mmCIF file of C-alpha atoms in Angstrom:
data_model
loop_
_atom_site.group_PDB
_atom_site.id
_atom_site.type_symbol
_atom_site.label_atom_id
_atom_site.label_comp_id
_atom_site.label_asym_id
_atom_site.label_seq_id
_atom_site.Cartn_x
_atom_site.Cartn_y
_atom_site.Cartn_z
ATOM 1 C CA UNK A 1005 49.628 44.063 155.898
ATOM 2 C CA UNK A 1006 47.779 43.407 152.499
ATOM 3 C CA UNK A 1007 46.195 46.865 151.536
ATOM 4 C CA UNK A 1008 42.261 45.887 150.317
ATOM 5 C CA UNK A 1009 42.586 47.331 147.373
ATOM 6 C CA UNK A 1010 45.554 45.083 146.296
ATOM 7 C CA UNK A 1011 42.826 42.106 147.097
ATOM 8 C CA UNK A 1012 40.457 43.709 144.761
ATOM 9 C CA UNK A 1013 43.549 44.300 142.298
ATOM 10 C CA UNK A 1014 44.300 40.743 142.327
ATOM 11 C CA UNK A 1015 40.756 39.288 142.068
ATOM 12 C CA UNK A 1016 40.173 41.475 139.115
ATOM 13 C CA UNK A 1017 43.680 40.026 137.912
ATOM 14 C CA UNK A 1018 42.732 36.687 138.363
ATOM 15 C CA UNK A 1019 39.132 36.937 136.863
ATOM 16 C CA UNK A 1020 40.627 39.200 133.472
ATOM 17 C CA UNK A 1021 42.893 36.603 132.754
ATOM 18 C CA UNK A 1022 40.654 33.588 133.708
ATOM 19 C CA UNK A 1023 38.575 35.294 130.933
ATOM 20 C CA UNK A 1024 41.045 34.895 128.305
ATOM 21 C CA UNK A 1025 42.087 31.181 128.862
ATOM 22 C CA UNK A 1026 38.709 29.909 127.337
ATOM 23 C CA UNK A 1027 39.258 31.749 124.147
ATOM 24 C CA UNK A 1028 43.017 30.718 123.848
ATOM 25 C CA UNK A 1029 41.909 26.741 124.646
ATOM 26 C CA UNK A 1030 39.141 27.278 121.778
ATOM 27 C CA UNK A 1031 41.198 28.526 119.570
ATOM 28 C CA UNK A 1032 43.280 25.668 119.610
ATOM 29 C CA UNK A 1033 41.041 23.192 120.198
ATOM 30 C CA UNK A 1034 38.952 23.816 116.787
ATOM 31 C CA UNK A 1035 42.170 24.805 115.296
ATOM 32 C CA UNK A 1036 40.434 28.013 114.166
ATOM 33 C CA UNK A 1037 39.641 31.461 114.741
ATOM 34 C CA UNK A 1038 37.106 32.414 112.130
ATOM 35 C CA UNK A 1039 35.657 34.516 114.406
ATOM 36 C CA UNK A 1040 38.743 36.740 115.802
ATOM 37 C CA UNK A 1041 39.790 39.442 114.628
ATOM 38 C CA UNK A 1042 43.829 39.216 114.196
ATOM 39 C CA UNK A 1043 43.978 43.098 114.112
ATOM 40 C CA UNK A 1044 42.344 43.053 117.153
ATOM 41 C CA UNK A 1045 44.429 41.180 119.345
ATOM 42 C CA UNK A 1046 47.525 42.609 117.850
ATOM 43 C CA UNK A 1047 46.361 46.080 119.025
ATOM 44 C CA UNK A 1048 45.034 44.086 122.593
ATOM 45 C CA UNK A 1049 48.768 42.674 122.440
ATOM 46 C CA UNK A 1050 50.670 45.803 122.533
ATOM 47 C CA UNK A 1051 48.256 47.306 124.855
ATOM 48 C CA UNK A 1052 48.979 44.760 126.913
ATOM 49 C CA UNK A 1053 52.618 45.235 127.017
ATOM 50 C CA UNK A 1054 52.193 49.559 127.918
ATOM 51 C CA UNK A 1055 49.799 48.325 130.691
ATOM 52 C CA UNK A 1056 52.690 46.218 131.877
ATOM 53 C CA UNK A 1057 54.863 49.196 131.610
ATOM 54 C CA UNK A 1058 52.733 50.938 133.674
ATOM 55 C CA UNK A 1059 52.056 48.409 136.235
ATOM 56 C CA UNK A 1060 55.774 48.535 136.932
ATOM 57 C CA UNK A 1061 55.935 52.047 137.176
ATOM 58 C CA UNK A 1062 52.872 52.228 139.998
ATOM 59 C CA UNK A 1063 54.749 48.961 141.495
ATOM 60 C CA UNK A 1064 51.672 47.243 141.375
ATOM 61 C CA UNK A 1065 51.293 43.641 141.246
ATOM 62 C CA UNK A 1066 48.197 42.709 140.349
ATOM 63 C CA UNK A 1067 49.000 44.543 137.424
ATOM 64 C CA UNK A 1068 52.117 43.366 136.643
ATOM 65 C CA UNK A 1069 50.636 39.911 137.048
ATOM 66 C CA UNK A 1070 47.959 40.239 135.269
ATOM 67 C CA UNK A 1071 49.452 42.021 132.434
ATOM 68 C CA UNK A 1072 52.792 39.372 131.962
ATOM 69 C CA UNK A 1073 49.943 36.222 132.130
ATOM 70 C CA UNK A 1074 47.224 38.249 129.588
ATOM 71 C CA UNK A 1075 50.412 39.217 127.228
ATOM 72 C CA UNK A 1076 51.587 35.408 127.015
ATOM 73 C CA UNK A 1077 47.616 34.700 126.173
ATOM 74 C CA UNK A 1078 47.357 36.894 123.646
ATOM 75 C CA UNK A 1079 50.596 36.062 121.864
ATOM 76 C CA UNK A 1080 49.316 32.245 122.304
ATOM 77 C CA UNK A 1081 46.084 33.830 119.762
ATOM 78 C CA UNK A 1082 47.885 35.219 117.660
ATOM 79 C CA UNK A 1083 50.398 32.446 116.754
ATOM 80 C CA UNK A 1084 47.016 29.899 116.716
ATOM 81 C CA UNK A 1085 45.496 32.630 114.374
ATOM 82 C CA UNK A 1086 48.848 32.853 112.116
ATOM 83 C CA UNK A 1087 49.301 28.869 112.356
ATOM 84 C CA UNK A 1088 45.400 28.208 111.100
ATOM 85 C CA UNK A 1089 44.155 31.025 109.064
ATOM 86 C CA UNK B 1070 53.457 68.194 133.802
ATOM 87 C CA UNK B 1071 52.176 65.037 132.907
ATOM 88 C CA UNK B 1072 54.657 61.834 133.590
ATOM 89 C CA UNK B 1073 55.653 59.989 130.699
ATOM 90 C CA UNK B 1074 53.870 56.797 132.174
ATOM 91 C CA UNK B 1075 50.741 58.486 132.328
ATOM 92 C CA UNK B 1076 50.953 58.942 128.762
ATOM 93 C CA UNK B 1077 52.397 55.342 128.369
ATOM 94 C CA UNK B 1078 49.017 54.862 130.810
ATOM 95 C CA UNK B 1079 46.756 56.154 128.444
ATOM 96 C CA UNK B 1080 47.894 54.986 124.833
ATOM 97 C CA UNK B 1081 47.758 51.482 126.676
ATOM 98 C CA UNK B 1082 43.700 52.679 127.384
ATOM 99 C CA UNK B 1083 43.309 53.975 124.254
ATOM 100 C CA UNK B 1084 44.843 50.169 122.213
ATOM 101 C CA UNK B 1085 43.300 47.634 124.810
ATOM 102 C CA UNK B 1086 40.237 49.260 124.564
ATOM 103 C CA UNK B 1087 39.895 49.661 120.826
ATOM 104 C CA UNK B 1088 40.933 46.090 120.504
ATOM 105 C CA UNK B 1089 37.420 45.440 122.468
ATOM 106 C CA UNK B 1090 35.126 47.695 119.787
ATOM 107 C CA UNK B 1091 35.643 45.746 116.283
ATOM 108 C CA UNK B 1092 33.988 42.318 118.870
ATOM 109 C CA UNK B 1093 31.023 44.375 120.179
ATOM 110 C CA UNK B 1094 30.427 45.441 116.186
ATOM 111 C CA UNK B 1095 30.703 42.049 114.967
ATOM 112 C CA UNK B 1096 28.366 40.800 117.805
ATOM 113 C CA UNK B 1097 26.013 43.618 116.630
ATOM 114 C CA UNK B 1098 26.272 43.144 112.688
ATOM 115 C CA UNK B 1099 25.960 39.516 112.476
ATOM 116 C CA UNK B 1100 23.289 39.337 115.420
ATOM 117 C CA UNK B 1101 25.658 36.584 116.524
ATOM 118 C CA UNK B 1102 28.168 35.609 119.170
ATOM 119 C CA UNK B 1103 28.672 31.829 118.532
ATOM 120 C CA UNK B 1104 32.098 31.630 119.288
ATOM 121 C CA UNK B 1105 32.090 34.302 122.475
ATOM 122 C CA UNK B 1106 31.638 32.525 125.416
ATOM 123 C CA UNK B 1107 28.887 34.313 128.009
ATOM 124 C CA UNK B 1108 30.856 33.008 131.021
ATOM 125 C CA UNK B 1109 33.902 34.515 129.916
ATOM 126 C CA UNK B 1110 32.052 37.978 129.398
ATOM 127 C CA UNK B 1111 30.779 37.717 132.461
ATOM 128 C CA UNK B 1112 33.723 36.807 134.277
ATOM 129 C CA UNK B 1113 35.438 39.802 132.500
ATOM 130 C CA UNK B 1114 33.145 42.303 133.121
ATOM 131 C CA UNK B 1115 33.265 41.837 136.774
ATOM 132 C CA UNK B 1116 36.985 41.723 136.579
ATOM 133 C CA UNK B 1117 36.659 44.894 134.847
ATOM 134 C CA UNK B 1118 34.940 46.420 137.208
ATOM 135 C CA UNK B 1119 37.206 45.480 140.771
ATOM 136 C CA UNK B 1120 39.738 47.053 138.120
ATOM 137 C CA UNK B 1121 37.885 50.088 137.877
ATOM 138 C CA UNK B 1122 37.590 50.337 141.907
ATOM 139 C CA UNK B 1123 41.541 49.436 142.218
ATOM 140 C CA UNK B 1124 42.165 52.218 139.389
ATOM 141 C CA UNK B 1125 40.272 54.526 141.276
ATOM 142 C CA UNK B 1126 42.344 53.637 144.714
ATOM 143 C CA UNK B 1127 45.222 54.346 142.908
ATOM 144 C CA UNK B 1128 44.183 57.716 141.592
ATOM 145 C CA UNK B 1129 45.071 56.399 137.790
ATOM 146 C CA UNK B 1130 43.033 58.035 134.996
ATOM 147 C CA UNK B 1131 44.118 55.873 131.979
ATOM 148 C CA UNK B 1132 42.859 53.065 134.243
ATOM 149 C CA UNK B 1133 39.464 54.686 135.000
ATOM 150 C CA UNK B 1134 38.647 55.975 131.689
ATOM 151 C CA UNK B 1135 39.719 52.574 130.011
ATOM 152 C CA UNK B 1136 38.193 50.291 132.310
ATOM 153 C CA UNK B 1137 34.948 52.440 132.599
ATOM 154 C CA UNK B 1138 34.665 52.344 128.346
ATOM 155 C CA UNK B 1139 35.396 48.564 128.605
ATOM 156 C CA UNK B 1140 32.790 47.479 131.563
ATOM 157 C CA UNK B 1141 30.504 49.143 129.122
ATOM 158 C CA UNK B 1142 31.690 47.303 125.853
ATOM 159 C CA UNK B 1143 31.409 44.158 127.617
ATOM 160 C CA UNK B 1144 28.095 44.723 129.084
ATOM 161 C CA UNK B 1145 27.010 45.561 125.457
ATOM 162 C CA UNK B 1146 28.617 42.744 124.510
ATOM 163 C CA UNK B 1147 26.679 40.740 127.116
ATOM 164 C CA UNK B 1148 23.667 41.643 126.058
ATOM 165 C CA UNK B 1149 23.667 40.593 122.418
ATOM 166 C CA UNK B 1150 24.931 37.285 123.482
ATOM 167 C CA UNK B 1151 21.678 36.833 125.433
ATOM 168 C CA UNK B 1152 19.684 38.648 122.853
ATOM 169 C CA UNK B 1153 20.795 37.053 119.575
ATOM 170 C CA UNK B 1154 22.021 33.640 121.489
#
């Protein structure tokens, strides 16, 4: 049986990275990024990659799921804020 | 002794939640937050927190301490979005 923590793990997984799909979609919609910080989202990026790490190590999935979608996101910002500086 | 993936754990805290500061700062400088959604903060603040319960199930520091600093930053951020909207 599902543990209700893990529910709680995934809801906050799905509602973290349903928070970053707006600012990928607007980034590429306007074709700009004026407003976010590069720096920022490099240093979000590779955060987002030791979280991961982590996440395997506990062997927890929400993490790992959350972490492998967020990373993808992030990297998706960054090339949009490379591509239209 | 203190696992290597705790460490891994926290520098991950320590990055992700930096990445979060230079955003609340901007919002606070400019007395703007045009291009920050308020849904999205929203959304991400209460995925922060169910984070912060699962992190505390799990008996993880780095994910307390980060996710504790970051419900905070968001809220901040939160509230000069409604302030200054």
């Amino acid at each position: 049986m599902i543990d209700v923590y893990e529910i709680i793990g995934l809801i906050a997984a799905v509602l973290t990275t349903t928070a970053f799909v707006p600012q990928v979609y607007k980034t590429w919609k306007t074709k700009s990024a004026g407003n976010i910080s590069l720096t920022m989202y490099i240093t979000m990026f590779i955060g987002i990659i030791l979280w991961l790490i982590y996440g395997i190590h506990l062997n927890s999935i929400p993490m790992i799921l959350a972490n492998s979608v967020t990373a993808v996101l992030a990297l998706m910002i960054i090339i949009f804020k490379l591509k239209y500086k």
